[in-house]
mmCIF file of C-alpha atoms in Angstrom:
data_model
loop_
_atom_site.group_PDB
_atom_site.id
_atom_site.type_symbol
_atom_site.label_atom_id
_atom_site.label_comp_id
_atom_site.label_asym_id
_atom_site.label_seq_id
_atom_site.Cartn_x
_atom_site.Cartn_y
_atom_site.Cartn_z
ATOM 1 C CA TRP A 1 192.062 110.321 124.529
ATOM 2 C CA LEU A 2 193.650 107.267 123.258
ATOM 3 C CA LEU A 3 196.562 109.590 122.053
ATOM 4 C CA HIS A 4 197.104 110.782 125.583
ATOM 5 C CA MET A 5 197.248 107.245 126.964
ATOM 6 C CA ARG A 6 199.855 106.209 124.283
ATOM 7 C CA LYS A 7 201.968 109.181 124.975
ATOM 8 C CA ASP A 8 201.876 108.719 128.827
ATOM 9 C CA LYS A 9 204.987 106.504 128.947
ATOM 10 C CA GLU A 10 206.890 109.099 126.912
ATOM 11 C CA TYR A 11 206.554 111.693 129.602
ATOM 12 C CA GLU A 12 208.814 109.630 131.991
ATOM 13 C CA GLY A 13 211.715 110.778 129.997
ATOM 14 C CA MET A 14 211.143 114.324 131.396
ATOM 15 C CA ILE A 15 212.200 113.414 134.934
ATOM 16 C CA SER A 16 215.677 114.464 134.425
ATOM 17 C CA ARG A 17 214.554 117.957 133.433
ATOM 18 C CA MET A 18 212.247 117.989 136.651
ATOM 19 C CA ALA A 19 215.275 116.987 138.672
ATOM 20 C CA ALA A 20 217.544 119.635 137.207
ATOM 21 C CA CYS A 21 215.118 122.458 138.022
ATOM 22 C CA THR A 22 214.572 121.132 141.504
ATOM 23 C CA ILE A 23 218.343 120.783 142.268
ATOM 24 C CA SER A 24 218.877 124.262 141.013
ATOM 25 C CA MET A 25 216.230 125.314 143.725
ATOM 26 C CA LEU A 26 217.934 123.364 146.381
ATOM 27 C CA ASP A 27 221.503 124.617 145.476
ATOM 28 C CA GLU A 28 220.101 128.147 145.979
ATOM 29 C CA TRP A 29 218.754 127.076 149.384
ATOM 30 C CA LYS A 30 222.238 125.913 150.250
ATOM 31 C CA ARG A 31 223.820 129.074 149.018
ATOM 32 C CA GLN A 32 221.491 131.176 151.245
ATOM 33 C CA LEU A 33 222.222 128.782 154.212
ATOM 34 C CA ALA A 34 225.886 129.279 153.807
ATOM 35 C CA ILE A 35 225.608 133.093 153.377
ATOM 36 C CA GLU A 36 222.630 134.057 155.779
ATOM 37 C CA ALA A 37 222.320 131.285 158.205
ATOM 38 C CA LYS A 38 225.839 129.808 158.612
ATOM 39 C CA ASN A 39 224.607 126.431 157.598
ATOM 40 C CA LYS A 40 222.286 126.213 160.665
ATOM 41 C CA SER A 41 218.644 126.806 159.310
ATOM 42 C CA LEU A 42 216.836 129.145 156.968
ATOM 43 C CA THR A 43 212.956 130.165 156.755
ATOM 44 C CA ILE A 44 211.779 129.907 153.108
ATOM 45 C CA GLU A 45 208.338 130.930 151.867
ATOM 46 C CA MET A 46 207.373 127.653 150.167
ATOM 47 C CA CYS A 47 204.465 128.876 148.002
ATOM 48 C CA GLU A 48 206.579 131.435 146.089
ATOM 49 C CA GLU A 49 209.386 128.694 145.938
ATOM 50 C CA PHE A 50 207.190 125.929 144.452
ATOM 51 C CA ARG A 51 205.305 128.358 142.234
ATOM 52 C CA GLU A 52 208.689 129.413 140.705
ATOM 53 C CA LEU A 53 209.946 125.748 140.546
ATOM 54 C CA THR A 54 206.865 124.196 138.933
ATOM 55 C CA SER A 55 206.658 127.187 136.307
ATOM 56 C CA ALA A 56 210.280 126.457 135.514
ATOM 57 C CA ILE A 57 209.687 122.719 135.178
ATOM 58 C CA ILE A 58 206.818 122.956 132.980
ATOM 59 C CA ALA A 59 208.360 125.383 130.801
ATOM 60 C CA HIS A 60 211.580 123.274 130.270
ATOM 61 C CA THR A 61 209.719 120.002 130.060
ATOM 62 C CA PHE A 62 207.183 121.320 127.588
ATOM 63 C CA PHE A 63 209.159 123.754 125.483
ATOM 64 C CA GLY A 64 212.809 122.750 125.764
ATOM 65 C CA THR A 65 214.951 125.232 123.964
ATOM 66 C CA SER A 66 211.918 127.408 123.639
ATOM 67 C CA PHE A 67 211.253 127.533 127.357
ATOM 68 C CA ALA A 68 211.798 131.318 127.564
ATOM 69 C CA HIS A 69 208.949 131.944 125.163
ATOM 70 C CA GLY A 70 206.815 129.290 126.688
ATOM 71 C CA LYS A 71 207.287 130.895 130.191
ATOM 72 C CA GLU A 72 206.100 134.272 128.856
ATOM 73 C CA ALA A 73 202.944 132.493 127.427
ATOM 74 C CA PHE A 74 202.218 130.730 130.714
ATOM 75 C CA ASN A 75 202.758 133.877 132.895
ATOM 76 C CA ALA A 76 200.059 135.356 130.763
ATOM 77 C CA GLN A 77 197.948 132.461 131.437
ATOM 78 C CA THR A 78 198.359 132.890 135.052
ATOM 79 C CA LYS A 79 197.350 136.371 135.007
ATOM 80 C CA LEU A 80 194.410 135.363 132.795
ATOM 81 C CA GLN A 81 193.166 132.602 135.188
ATOM 82 C CA HIS A 82 193.401 134.965 138.125
ATOM 83 C CA LEU A 83 191.329 137.604 136.441
ATOM 84 C CA ILE A 84 188.734 135.027 135.390
ATOM 85 C CA ALA A 85 188.675 133.533 138.840
ATOM 86 C CA ALA A 86 187.992 136.973 140.322
ATOM 87 C CA SER A 87 185.248 137.709 137.978
ATOM 88 C CA SER A 88 183.391 134.522 138.802
ATOM 89 C CA PHE A 89 182.348 136.350 142.064
ATOM 90 C CA ASP A 90 180.801 139.255 140.147
ATOM 91 C CA VAL A 91 177.028 139.143 139.630
ATOM 92 C CA PHE A 92 176.572 137.949 135.932
ATOM 93 C CA ILE A 93 174.581 140.151 133.589
ATOM 94 C CA PRO A 94 173.805 138.445 130.363
ATOM 95 C CA GLY A 95 176.020 140.032 127.412
ATOM 96 C CA ILE A 96 178.428 141.740 129.843
ATOM 97 C CA GLN A 97 181.370 139.321 128.663
ATOM 98 C CA TYR A 98 181.168 141.082 125.213
ATOM 99 C CA ILE A 99 181.219 144.802 126.601
ATOM 100 C CA PRO A 100 184.752 146.329 126.447
ATOM 101 C CA THR A 101 185.137 146.931 130.256
ATOM 102 C CA ARG A 102 188.660 147.383 131.657
ATOM 103 C CA LYS A 103 188.568 143.722 132.979
ATOM 104 C CA ASN A 104 187.330 142.431 129.643
ATOM 105 C CA LEU A 105 189.884 144.310 127.679
ATOM 106 C CA GLU A 106 192.669 142.814 129.895
ATOM 107 C CA ILE A 107 191.314 139.430 129.520
ATOM 108 C CA TRP A 108 191.175 139.833 125.635
ATOM 109 C CA LYS A 109 194.713 141.195 125.581
ATOM 110 C CA LEU A 110 196.106 138.331 127.671
ATOM 111 C CA ASP A 111 194.207 135.813 125.659
ATOM 112 C CA ARG A 112 195.727 137.196 122.347
ATOM 113 C CA LYS A 113 199.175 137.240 123.912
ATOM 114 C CA ILE A 114 198.921 133.477 124.905
ATOM 115 C CA THR A 115 197.541 132.508 121.499
ATOM 116 C CA LYS A 116 200.285 134.429 119.616
ATOM 117 C CA SER A 117 203.113 133.222 121.752
ATOM 118 C CA LEU A 118 201.877 129.502 121.344
ATOM 119 C CA GLN A 119 201.265 129.838 117.694
ATOM 120 C CA CYS A 120 204.823 131.165 117.086
ATOM 121 C CA ILE A 121 206.409 128.425 118.998
ATOM 122 C CA ILE A 122 204.225 125.623 117.253
ATOM 123 C CA GLU A 123 204.599 127.131 113.854
ATOM 124 C CA SER A 124 208.386 127.367 114.258
ATOM 125 C CA ARG A 125 208.426 123.482 115.084
ATOM 126 C CA LEU A 126 206.096 122.626 112.245
ATOM 127 C CA ASN A 127 208.325 124.402 109.733
ATOM 128 C CA SER A 128 211.452 122.706 110.981
ATOM 129 C CA GLN A 129 213.025 120.403 108.365
ATOM 130 C CA SER A 130 214.804 118.154 110.814
ATOM 131 C CA ASP A 131 211.654 116.058 111.667
ATOM 132 C CA SER A 132 213.663 112.860 112.365
ATOM 133 C CA SER A 133 215.838 114.358 115.123
ATOM 134 C CA PHE A 134 213.287 116.944 116.264
ATOM 135 C CA TYR A 135 210.270 115.133 117.554
ATOM 136 C CA GLY A 136 210.490 113.584 120.968
ATOM 137 C CA ASP A 137 212.863 116.112 122.591
ATOM 138 C CA ASP A 138 210.340 117.697 124.884
ATOM 139 C CA LEU A 139 206.496 117.400 125.671
ATOM 140 C CA LEU A 140 205.462 119.785 122.820
ATOM 141 C CA ASP A 141 207.410 117.696 120.255
ATOM 142 C CA ILE A 142 205.818 114.489 121.677
ATOM 143 C CA MET A 143 202.422 116.213 121.392
ATOM 144 C CA MET A 144 203.230 117.064 117.757
ATOM 145 C CA ASP A 145 204.538 113.939 116.598
ATOM 146 C CA THR A 146 201.245 112.514 115.576
ATOM 147 C CA LYS A 147 202.091 111.862 111.926
ATOM 148 C CA ASN A 148 201.141 108.080 112.193
ATOM 149 C CA ASP A 149 198.103 108.744 114.412
ATOM 150 C CA GLY A 150 195.537 109.273 111.556
ATOM 151 C CA PRO A 151 192.249 110.635 112.824
ATOM 152 C CA ASN A 152 193.831 111.226 116.423
ATOM 153 C CA LYS A 153 196.291 113.722 114.960
ATOM 154 C CA LEU A 154 195.967 116.950 116.945
ATOM 155 C CA ASN A 155 195.374 120.264 115.154
ATOM 156 C CA MET A 156 196.836 123.718 115.944
ATOM 157 C CA ASN A 157 194.133 124.753 118.248
ATOM 158 C CA GLU A 158 193.958 121.401 120.208
ATOM 159 C CA ILE A 159 197.775 121.585 120.572
ATOM 160 C CA MET A 160 197.472 125.086 122.103
ATOM 161 C CA GLU A 161 194.679 123.980 124.501
ATOM 162 C CA GLU A 162 196.812 120.958 125.510
ATOM 163 C CA CYS A 163 199.572 123.482 126.439
ATOM 164 C CA LYS A 164 197.240 125.398 128.497
ATOM 165 C CA THR A 165 195.824 122.379 130.323
ATOM 166 C CA PHE A 166 199.267 120.853 131.007
ATOM 167 C CA PHE A 167 200.384 124.248 132.403
ATOM 168 C CA PHE A 168 197.516 124.288 134.804
ATOM 169 C CA ALA A 169 197.988 120.672 135.908
ATOM 170 C CA GLY A 170 201.801 120.853 135.960
ATOM 171 C CA HIS A 171 202.139 124.242 137.444
ATOM 172 C CA GLU A 172 199.256 125.613 139.478
ATOM 173 C CA ALA A 173 197.880 122.428 140.859
ATOM 174 C CA THR A 174 201.321 120.682 141.365
ATOM 175 C CA SER A 175 202.527 123.634 143.119
ATOM 176 C CA HIS A 176 199.902 123.633 145.782
ATOM 177 C CA LEU A 177 200.134 119.837 146.010
ATOM 178 C CA LEU A 178 203.794 120.295 147.041
ATOM 179 C CA VAL A 179 202.797 123.184 149.336
ATOM 180 C CA TRP A 180 200.292 121.074 151.319
ATOM 181 C CA THR A 181 202.511 117.996 151.373
ATOM 182 C CA VAL A 182 205.420 119.877 152.853
ATOM 183 C CA PHE A 183 203.009 121.427 155.406
ATOM 184 C CA LEU A 184 201.775 117.968 156.492
ATOM 185 C CA LEU A 185 205.155 116.434 156.700
ATOM 186 C CA SER A 186 206.334 119.436 158.755
ATOM 187 C CA LEU A 187 203.510 118.602 161.329
ATOM 188 C CA HIS A 188 204.228 114.835 161.217
ATOM 189 C CA LYS A 189 207.951 114.503 161.590
ATOM 190 C CA ASP A 190 207.640 110.698 161.967
ATOM 191 C CA TRP A 191 206.271 110.452 158.596
ATOM 192 C CA GLN A 192 208.940 112.850 157.144
ATOM 193 C CA GLU A 193 211.454 110.548 158.584
ATOM 194 C CA LYS A 194 209.837 107.395 157.263
ATOM 195 C CA LEU A 195 209.659 108.901 153.622
ATOM 196 C CA ARG A 196 213.323 110.008 154.000
ATOM 197 C CA GLN A 197 214.413 106.499 155.004
ATOM 198 C CA GLU A 198 212.531 105.069 151.784
ATOM 199 C CA VAL A 199 214.061 107.508 149.561
ATOM 200 C CA MET A 200 217.524 106.651 150.803
ATOM 201 C CA GLN A 201 217.035 102.991 150.582
ATOM 202 C CA ILE A 202 215.740 103.145 147.067
ATOM 203 C CA CYS A 203 217.464 106.157 145.517
ATOM 204 C CA GLY A 204 220.347 106.889 147.796
ATOM 205 C CA MET A 205 221.630 110.281 146.645
ATOM 206 C CA GLU A 206 220.933 109.483 143.051
ATOM 207 C CA ILE A 207 218.416 111.427 140.905
ATOM 208 C CA PRO A 208 215.237 109.371 140.817
ATOM 209 C CA ASP A 209 214.422 107.488 137.655
ATOM 210 C CA PRO A 210 210.885 106.081 136.664
ATOM 211 C CA ASP A 211 211.688 102.753 138.191
ATOM 212 C CA MET A 212 212.777 104.342 141.533
ATOM 213 C CA LEU A 213 209.732 106.469 141.508
ATOM 214 C CA SER A 214 207.432 103.625 141.232
ATOM 215 C CA LYS A 215 208.965 101.936 144.164
ATOM 216 C CA LEU A 216 208.372 104.966 146.518
ATOM 217 C CA LYS A 217 205.213 103.496 147.949
ATOM 218 C CA MET A 218 205.066 105.588 151.128
ATOM 219 C CA VAL A 219 205.937 108.793 149.243
ATOM 220 C CA ASN A 220 202.809 107.973 146.902
ATOM 221 C CA MET A 221 200.616 107.189 149.989
ATOM 222 C CA VAL A 222 201.568 110.666 151.571
ATOM 223 C CA LEU A 223 200.789 112.491 148.358
ATOM 224 C CA LEU A 224 197.392 110.760 148.181
ATOM 225 C CA GLU A 225 196.602 111.717 151.598
ATOM 226 C CA ALA A 226 197.734 115.287 150.887
ATOM 227 C CA LEU A 227 195.383 115.292 147.910
ATOM 228 C CA ARG A 228 192.506 114.152 150.042
ATOM 229 C CA LEU A 229 192.933 116.543 152.927
ATOM 230 C CA TYR A 230 193.916 119.629 150.843
ATOM 231 C CA CYS A 231 193.004 118.882 147.283
ATOM 232 C CA PRO A 232 193.950 121.879 145.030
ATOM 233 C CA VAL A 233 190.912 121.499 142.921
ATOM 234 C CA ILE A 234 188.001 121.626 145.656
ATOM 235 C CA GLU A 235 185.122 121.224 143.245
ATOM 236 C CA LEU A 236 184.317 120.071 139.605
ATOM 237 C CA VAL A 237 181.718 121.425 137.403
ATOM 238 C CA ARG A 238 180.217 119.282 134.713
ATOM 239 C CA MET A 239 177.235 119.687 132.334
ATOM 240 C CA ALA A 240 174.875 116.731 131.443
ATOM 241 C CA SER A 241 175.279 115.982 127.755
ATOM 242 C CA LYS A 242 171.926 114.121 127.738
ATOM 243 C CA ASP A 243 169.014 113.207 129.958
ATOM 244 C CA MET A 244 170.189 110.769 132.663
ATOM 245 C CA LYS A 245 169.175 109.207 135.924
ATOM 246 C CA LEU A 246 171.643 109.904 138.751
ATOM 247 C CA GLY A 247 170.706 107.583 141.699
ATOM 248 C CA ASP A 248 167.065 108.643 142.371
ATOM 249 C CA LEU A 249 167.454 112.052 140.500
ATOM 250 C CA MET A 250 166.449 112.627 136.883
ATOM 251 C CA ILE A 251 169.080 115.030 135.428
ATOM 252 C CA PRO A 252 167.810 116.832 132.334
ATOM 253 C CA ARG A 253 170.302 117.413 129.508
ATOM 254 C CA GLY A 254 172.057 120.864 129.921
ATOM 255 C CA THR A 255 171.885 120.910 133.651
ATOM 256 C CA GLY A 256 175.048 122.168 135.358
ATOM 257 C CA LEU A 257 176.304 119.767 138.286
ATOM 258 C CA VAL A 258 178.891 120.697 140.942
ATOM 259 C CA ILE A 259 180.868 117.899 142.468
ATOM 260 C CA PRO A 260 182.066 119.000 145.919
ATOM 261 C CA ILE A 261 185.536 117.254 146.127
ATOM 262 C CA THR A 262 186.267 118.672 149.543
ATOM 263 C CA MET A 263 183.070 117.443 151.107
ATOM 264 C CA ILE A 264 183.560 113.866 149.660
ATOM 265 C CA HIS A 265 187.324 113.675 150.559
ATOM 266 C CA ARG A 266 186.349 114.467 154.116
ATOM 267 C CA SER A 267 183.113 112.567 154.516
ATOM 268 C CA LYS A 268 182.976 110.303 157.542
ATOM 269 C CA GLU A 269 180.544 108.212 155.541
ATOM 270 C CA TYR A 270 183.208 107.154 153.099
ATOM 271 C CA TRP A 271 186.460 107.688 155.140
ATOM 272 C CA GLY A 272 185.429 106.700 158.607
ATOM 273 C CA GLU A 273 185.623 108.592 161.795
ATOM 274 C CA ASP A 274 189.311 109.755 161.148
ATOM 275 C CA SER A 275 188.276 111.340 158.040
ATOM 276 C CA ASN A 276 189.799 114.743 159.142
ATOM 277 C CA ASP A 277 193.023 113.198 160.276
ATOM 278 C CA PHE A 278 196.432 112.675 158.543
ATOM 279 C CA ASN A 279 196.612 108.927 157.992
ATOM 280 C CA PRO A 280 198.543 107.953 154.779
ATOM 281 C CA MET A 281 198.222 104.302 155.952
ATOM 282 C CA ARG A 282 194.607 104.236 154.657
ATOM 283 C CA PHE A 283 196.249 104.161 151.162
ATOM 284 C CA ILE A 284 198.376 101.062 151.830
ATOM 285 C CA ASN A 285 196.331 98.882 149.461
ATOM 286 C CA GLY A 286 195.788 101.547 146.694
ATOM 287 C CA ALA A 287 193.455 104.460 146.418
ATOM 288 C CA SER A 288 190.534 102.245 145.172
ATOM 289 C CA LYS A 289 190.496 100.398 148.603
ATOM 290 C CA ALA A 290 191.211 103.364 150.818
ATOM 291 C CA ALA A 291 187.575 104.268 151.362
ATOM 292 C CA LYS A 292 184.077 102.628 151.485
ATOM 293 C CA HIS A 293 183.601 103.594 147.894
ATOM 294 C CA PRO A 294 186.257 102.979 145.168
ATOM 295 C CA ASN A 295 185.615 106.457 143.525
ATOM 296 C CA ALA A 296 185.790 108.435 146.902
ATOM 297 C CA LEU A 297 189.241 109.954 145.958
ATOM 298 C CA LEU A 298 188.625 112.501 143.040
ATOM 299 C CA PRO A 299 191.709 114.851 142.839
ATOM 300 C CA PHE A 300 192.038 114.402 139.142
ATOM 301 C CA SER A 301 188.486 113.712 138.489
ATOM 302 C CA MET A 302 187.332 110.125 137.365
ATOM 303 C CA GLY A 303 186.728 108.116 134.257
ATOM 304 C CA PRO A 304 187.372 109.075 130.666
ATOM 305 C CA ARG A 305 187.318 112.807 131.500
ATOM 306 C CA ASN A 306 190.030 112.722 134.233
ATOM 307 C CA CYS A 307 192.887 115.072 134.061
ATOM 308 C CA ILE A 308 195.359 114.502 131.208
ATOM 309 C CA GLY A 309 198.070 115.854 133.304
ATOM 310 C CA GLN A 310 197.670 113.423 136.159
ATOM 311 C CA ASN A 311 200.697 111.188 135.657
ATOM 312 C CA PHE A 312 202.839 114.090 134.814
ATOM 313 C CA SER A 313 201.798 115.980 137.955
ATOM 314 C CA MET A 314 202.236 112.905 140.316
ATOM 315 C CA MET A 315 205.842 112.193 138.634
ATOM 316 C CA GLN A 316 206.709 115.810 139.307
ATOM 317 C CA ALA A 317 205.488 115.775 142.855
ATOM 318 C CA LYS A 318 207.411 112.569 143.772
ATOM 319 C CA THR A 319 210.640 113.780 142.043
ATOM 320 C CA VAL A 320 210.694 117.026 144.015
ATOM 321 C CA ILE A 321 209.707 115.596 147.330
ATOM 322 C CA ALA A 322 212.306 112.763 146.924
ATOM 323 C CA LEU A 323 215.090 115.293 146.041
ATOM 324 C CA ILE A 324 214.254 117.495 149.039
ATOM 325 C CA LEU A 325 214.174 114.608 151.344
ATOM 326 C CA GLN A 326 217.570 113.615 150.335
ATOM 327 C CA ARG A 327 219.174 116.974 151.300
ATOM 328 C CA PHE A 328 216.931 118.848 153.876
ATOM 329 C CA SER A 329 214.751 118.252 157.056
ATOM 330 C CA TRP A 330 212.112 120.799 157.670
ATOM 331 C CA SER A 331 209.690 122.064 160.293
ATOM 332 C CA LEU A 332 206.735 124.672 160.367
ATOM 333 C CA SER A 333 207.588 128.228 161.178
ATOM 334 C CA PRO A 334 205.830 129.795 164.158
ATOM 335 C CA ASP A 335 204.841 132.628 161.947
ATOM 336 C CA TYR A 336 202.562 130.420 159.898
ATOM 337 C CA GLN A 337 198.770 131.276 160.033
ATOM 338 C CA HIS A 338 196.463 128.318 158.987
ATOM 339 C CA ALA A 339 193.977 129.800 156.542
ATOM 340 C CA PRO A 340 193.326 127.484 153.470
ATOM 341 C CA ASP A 341 191.943 129.745 150.653
ATOM 342 C CA LYS A 342 190.457 129.097 147.290
ATOM 343 C CA ASN A 343 192.012 131.193 144.629
ATOM 344 C CA LEU A 344 191.701 129.041 141.525
ATOM 345 C CA THR A 345 193.299 126.377 143.711
ATOM 346 C CA LEU A 346 193.287 125.683 147.423
ATOM 347 C CA GLN A 347 196.350 127.459 148.976
ATOM 348 C CA PRO A 348 197.540 128.979 152.130
ATOM 349 C CA GLN A 349 196.116 132.484 152.327
ATOM 350 C CA HIS A 350 199.180 133.839 154.196
ATOM 351 C CA GLY A 351 201.601 131.692 152.740
ATOM 352 C CA LEU A 352 203.734 128.759 154.046
ATOM 353 C CA PRO A 353 206.898 129.795 155.793
ATOM 354 C CA ILE A 354 209.032 126.695 156.545
ATOM 355 C CA ILE A 355 212.283 126.381 158.500
ATOM 356 C CA VAL A 356 214.731 124.058 156.496
ATOM 357 C CA LYS A 357 217.948 122.510 157.773
ATOM 358 C CA PRO A 358 220.553 120.919 155.721
ATOM 359 C CA LEU A 359 221.243 117.287 156.157
ATOM 360 C CA GLN A 360 224.759 117.252 154.734
ATOM 361 C CA LEU A 361 227.047 120.110 155.061
#
């Protein structure tokens, strides 16, 4: 964990890659507008757009020049995650996970593919002779550059698990954070304009740097409110590592606990009578003072076991939203059907069609 905290500042150097991927997506929107809509407006399915975008961002920032091989591993992980999520609804029969059913065979095949792909990339880096110029170029290099970390040095399996965790945080969860943020800003045009004014005042038409992103207070407030109302991870599962007392309850060691994030985030006890309303101003003094309890906001968990991809995910979301606000306005398509659905993460069951209009022709 100390290693992650020390490396966090180095992740800020990845903003330019996040921006490059985002601008590529926005240029494609402009191209489609010029050809199909004569520069007026265009309806875009945002779930698919952001899924592709965050996949490209995590592949480029994590693997740099090896992004094509990294994307192959991550695509396999996405399939694996959805297979495992689907199996969670099955009736569990002890030992069935070891039987070569069709689903298990597919799970084992995908797991081997992920492991083999990541091992090849990591071993190639480890065998590189140009250590002095090699490390620090992308997130994988930063993670592997632990030669001075002593007992904190990561081994091969730990590096592979970190790759998988960052992919989930930087791709799946961030993708749907962007989806719900765009959805909320399409309903609340006044906040969309407030954020645009803040971005133009601080960034102009420049690509945001870490200093600029830290000054986007209202953008951060809206992202926190989106995480509160439509948190991609709707519950956390933990197991008690020892006997402990939780309030008035005695929790025996080995007990499984479910933390219902959605219920906590919309609780009137903690958030007041407007707990179901979109109100980013509640975060004007920070997340810890937004509710009646300092830990009532749990999008990335809390404490020493909170998500290691939290800062990376928030930097990515701020960068993408800022770049879109610089170039486009948007509104909700009349074809949208509101049906939030849990499929690994909380996402619109029928997609998110958004009407975008260019601000500068």
